[in-house]
Amino acid sequence: MNDDAHRATAVRIYQRMAHLVLESDNRRREVVEATGLSFARIKALRRLAGQPMRMTELAAELLVDKPYTTVIVDELERRGLVVRSTAPDDRRAKVVTVTDQGRELARLANEILATPPQALVELPAAELTELDALLAKLTP
C-alpha cells in the first residue's frame, strides 16, 4: 500500500471511530437529558470532581474564556453542585470545589459516557478481543 492509500485508510478508520463514539449513540445528549445541565456545565463538573480548581485553571481546562467560566460556575453554584472559596495563598483568586451532590451528578455523567455503543457490544467476542488489542497499540 502506498503512502497516500495508507493515509486514506487511516483517515477512513478514524472517521468511523469518531462516528461510532460521538454520533451513533449520542451519549452527550443522554447526559444532558439525565442531568438537566448543558454539556459544557457537565464537562466543568466532571473536571472539578477530580480536584478543586482555581477559576483560571478551570477556564484553561475547558478551553473557554474567564467570563464564560464565571457563567458556568455561577450556574453550578446556584444549583448547589459547587462552592467557590477564596484561595488560601491569594485573596483575589477563587477556588471551585464540587459538593457531594455535584460529585454524584458527575459520577452519573461519567457512567453514561462510559457506556459503549450497542454496535460495539454486539461484536462477536473474538472480534472484540482483536479490536481491543489493536486499540491498545494506539494508546499509551
Tab-separated table of C-alpha atoms in Angstrom:
chain	number	residue	atom	x	y	z
A	1	MET	CA	0.000	0.000	0.000
A	2	ASN	CA	1.473	3.374	-0.974
A	3	ASP	CA	1.659	6.304	1.444
A	4	ASP	CA	-1.435	8.055	0.054
A	5	ALA	CA	-3.569	4.917	0.251
A	6	HIS	CA	-2.234	4.177	3.730
A	7	ARG	CA	-3.133	7.677	4.930
A	8	ALA	CA	-6.579	7.497	3.278
A	9	THR	CA	-7.246	4.217	5.074
A	10	ALA	CA	-6.168	5.736	8.394
A	11	VAL	CA	-8.450	8.750	7.820
A	12	ARG	CA	-11.397	6.482	6.977
A	13	ILE	CA	-10.829	4.382	10.118
A	14	TYR	CA	-10.575	7.488	12.282
A	15	GLN	CA	-13.787	8.890	10.814
A	16	ARG	CA	-15.576	5.614	11.511
A	17	MET	CA	-14.280	5.559	15.095
A	18	ALA	CA	-15.337	9.168	15.633
A	19	HIS	CA	-18.777	8.437	14.221
A	20	LEU	CA	-19.136	5.387	16.457
A	21	VAL	CA	-18.109	7.228	19.608
A	22	LEU	CA	-19.500	10.705	19.003
A	23	GLU	CA	-22.529	10.289	16.776
A	24	SER	CA	-24.051	6.815	16.617
A	25	ASP	CA	-25.009	6.668	20.297
A	26	ASN	CA	-25.344	10.258	21.393
A	27	ARG	CA	-24.139	9.931	24.980
A	28	ARG	CA	-23.763	13.697	25.296
A	29	ARG	CA	-27.477	14.168	24.684
A	30	GLU	CA	-28.229	11.384	27.145
A	31	VAL	CA	-26.078	13.107	29.801
A	32	VAL	CA	-27.777	16.458	29.169
A	33	GLU	CA	-31.227	14.875	29.479
A	34	ALA	CA	-30.310	12.901	32.613
A	35	THR	CA	-28.704	15.828	34.436
A	36	GLY	CA	-30.624	18.846	33.202
A	37	LEU	CA	-27.333	20.641	32.566
A	38	SER	CA	-25.666	21.687	29.333
A	39	PHE	CA	-22.746	19.540	28.281
A	40	ALA	CA	-20.338	22.441	28.951
A	41	ARG	CA	-21.524	22.552	32.571
A	42	ILE	CA	-21.233	18.784	32.881
A	43	LYS	CA	-17.718	18.953	31.486
A	44	ALA	CA	-16.799	21.519	34.149
A	45	LEU	CA	-18.421	19.468	36.885
A	46	ARG	CA	-16.547	16.340	35.800
A	47	ARG	CA	-13.230	18.230	35.878
A	48	LEU	CA	-13.991	19.638	39.315
A	49	ALA	CA	-14.970	16.208	40.646
A	50	GLY	CA	-11.363	15.229	40.005
A	51	GLN	CA	-9.966	18.078	42.063
A	52	PRO	CA	-10.783	21.616	43.171
A	53	MET	CA	-9.510	24.250	40.746
A	54	ARG	CA	-8.979	27.954	40.558
A	55	MET	CA	-11.281	29.688	38.129
A	56	THR	CA	-8.338	30.375	35.798
A	57	GLU	CA	-7.344	26.683	35.836
A	58	LEU	CA	-10.897	25.633	35.075
A	59	ALA	CA	-11.081	28.075	32.163
A	60	ALA	CA	-7.870	26.593	30.752
A	61	GLU	CA	-9.176	23.022	31.203
A	62	LEU	CA	-12.440	23.861	29.446
A	63	LEU	CA	-10.733	25.894	26.713
A	64	VAL	CA	-13.084	28.812	27.321
A	65	ASP	CA	-12.557	32.409	28.401
A	66	LYS	CA	-12.786	33.546	32.017
A	67	PRO	CA	-16.145	35.333	31.685
A	68	TYR	CA	-17.785	32.186	30.290
A	69	THR	CA	-16.201	30.139	33.078
A	70	THR	CA	-17.842	32.504	35.550
A	71	VAL	CA	-21.227	31.943	33.873
A	72	ILE	CA	-20.748	28.161	34.111
A	73	VAL	CA	-19.635	28.234	37.751
A	74	ASP	CA	-22.424	30.654	38.697
A	75	GLU	CA	-24.991	28.153	37.365
A	76	LEU	CA	-23.341	25.173	39.060
A	77	GLU	CA	-23.129	27.105	42.329
A	78	ARG	CA	-26.767	28.218	42.077
A	79	ARG	CA	-27.772	24.550	41.778
A	80	GLY	CA	-25.672	23.570	44.794
A	81	LEU	CA	-23.218	21.496	42.753
A	82	VAL	CA	-20.084	23.514	43.547
A	83	VAL	CA	-18.890	26.077	46.058
A	84	ARG	CA	-16.495	28.930	45.467
A	85	SER	CA	-13.989	29.991	48.105
A	86	THR	CA	-11.024	32.290	48.354
A	87	ALA	CA	-7.681	30.700	47.552
A	88	PRO	CA	-5.579	30.413	50.727
A	89	ASP	CA	-2.491	31.895	49.036
A	90	ASP	CA	-4.197	34.675	47.051
A	91	ARG	CA	-7.307	36.510	48.255
A	92	ARG	CA	-8.054	37.637	44.692
A	93	ALA	CA	-8.271	34.080	43.344
A	94	LYS	CA	-11.300	31.828	43.725
A	95	VAL	CA	-11.151	28.070	44.100
A	96	VAL	CA	-14.118	25.989	42.955
A	97	THR	CA	-14.869	22.740	44.785
A	98	VAL	CA	-17.527	20.194	43.904
A	99	THR	CA	-20.182	19.361	46.518
A	100	ASP	CA	-21.404	15.855	47.319
A	101	GLN	CA	-24.436	16.490	45.096
A	102	GLY	CA	-22.146	17.677	42.290
A	103	ARG	CA	-19.888	14.655	42.714
A	104	GLU	CA	-22.899	12.344	42.368
A	105	LEU	CA	-24.039	14.116	39.196
A	106	ALA	CA	-20.503	13.891	37.777
A	107	ARG	CA	-20.470	10.166	38.604
A	108	LEU	CA	-23.769	9.705	36.743
A	109	ALA	CA	-22.408	11.599	33.731
A	110	ASN	CA	-19.234	9.504	33.735
A	111	GLU	CA	-21.293	6.317	33.913
A	112	ILE	CA	-23.426	7.352	30.945
A	113	LEU	CA	-20.410	8.488	28.906
A	114	ALA	CA	-18.583	5.209	29.610
A	115	THR	CA	-21.446	3.107	28.251
A	116	PRO	CA	-20.230	1.586	24.995
A	117	PRO	CA	-22.280	1.931	21.811
A	118	GLN	CA	-24.577	-1.033	21.184
A	119	ALA	CA	-22.820	-1.848	17.907
A	120	LEU	CA	-19.611	-2.393	19.866
A	121	VAL	CA	-21.291	-4.582	22.480
A	122	GLU	CA	-22.817	-6.711	19.718
A	123	LEU	CA	-19.474	-7.627	18.147
A	124	PRO	CA	-18.553	-11.301	18.488
A	125	ALA	CA	-16.141	-11.965	21.375
A	126	ALA	CA	-13.203	-12.787	19.080
A	127	GLU	CA	-13.620	-9.537	17.108
A	128	LEU	CA	-13.976	-7.536	20.294
A	129	THR	CA	-10.747	-9.063	21.611
A	130	GLU	CA	-8.995	-8.269	18.323
A	131	LEU	CA	-10.251	-4.683	18.355
A	132	ASP	CA	-9.143	-4.312	21.972
A	133	ALA	CA	-5.634	-5.466	21.060
A	134	LEU	CA	-5.450	-3.115	18.079
A	135	LEU	CA	-6.632	-0.112	20.073
A	136	ALA	CA	-4.199	-0.956	22.867
A	137	LYS	CA	-1.394	-0.365	20.352
A	138	LEU	CA	-2.697	3.171	19.768
A	139	THR	CA	-2.998	4.271	23.379
A	140	PRO	CA	-0.253	4.791	25.949
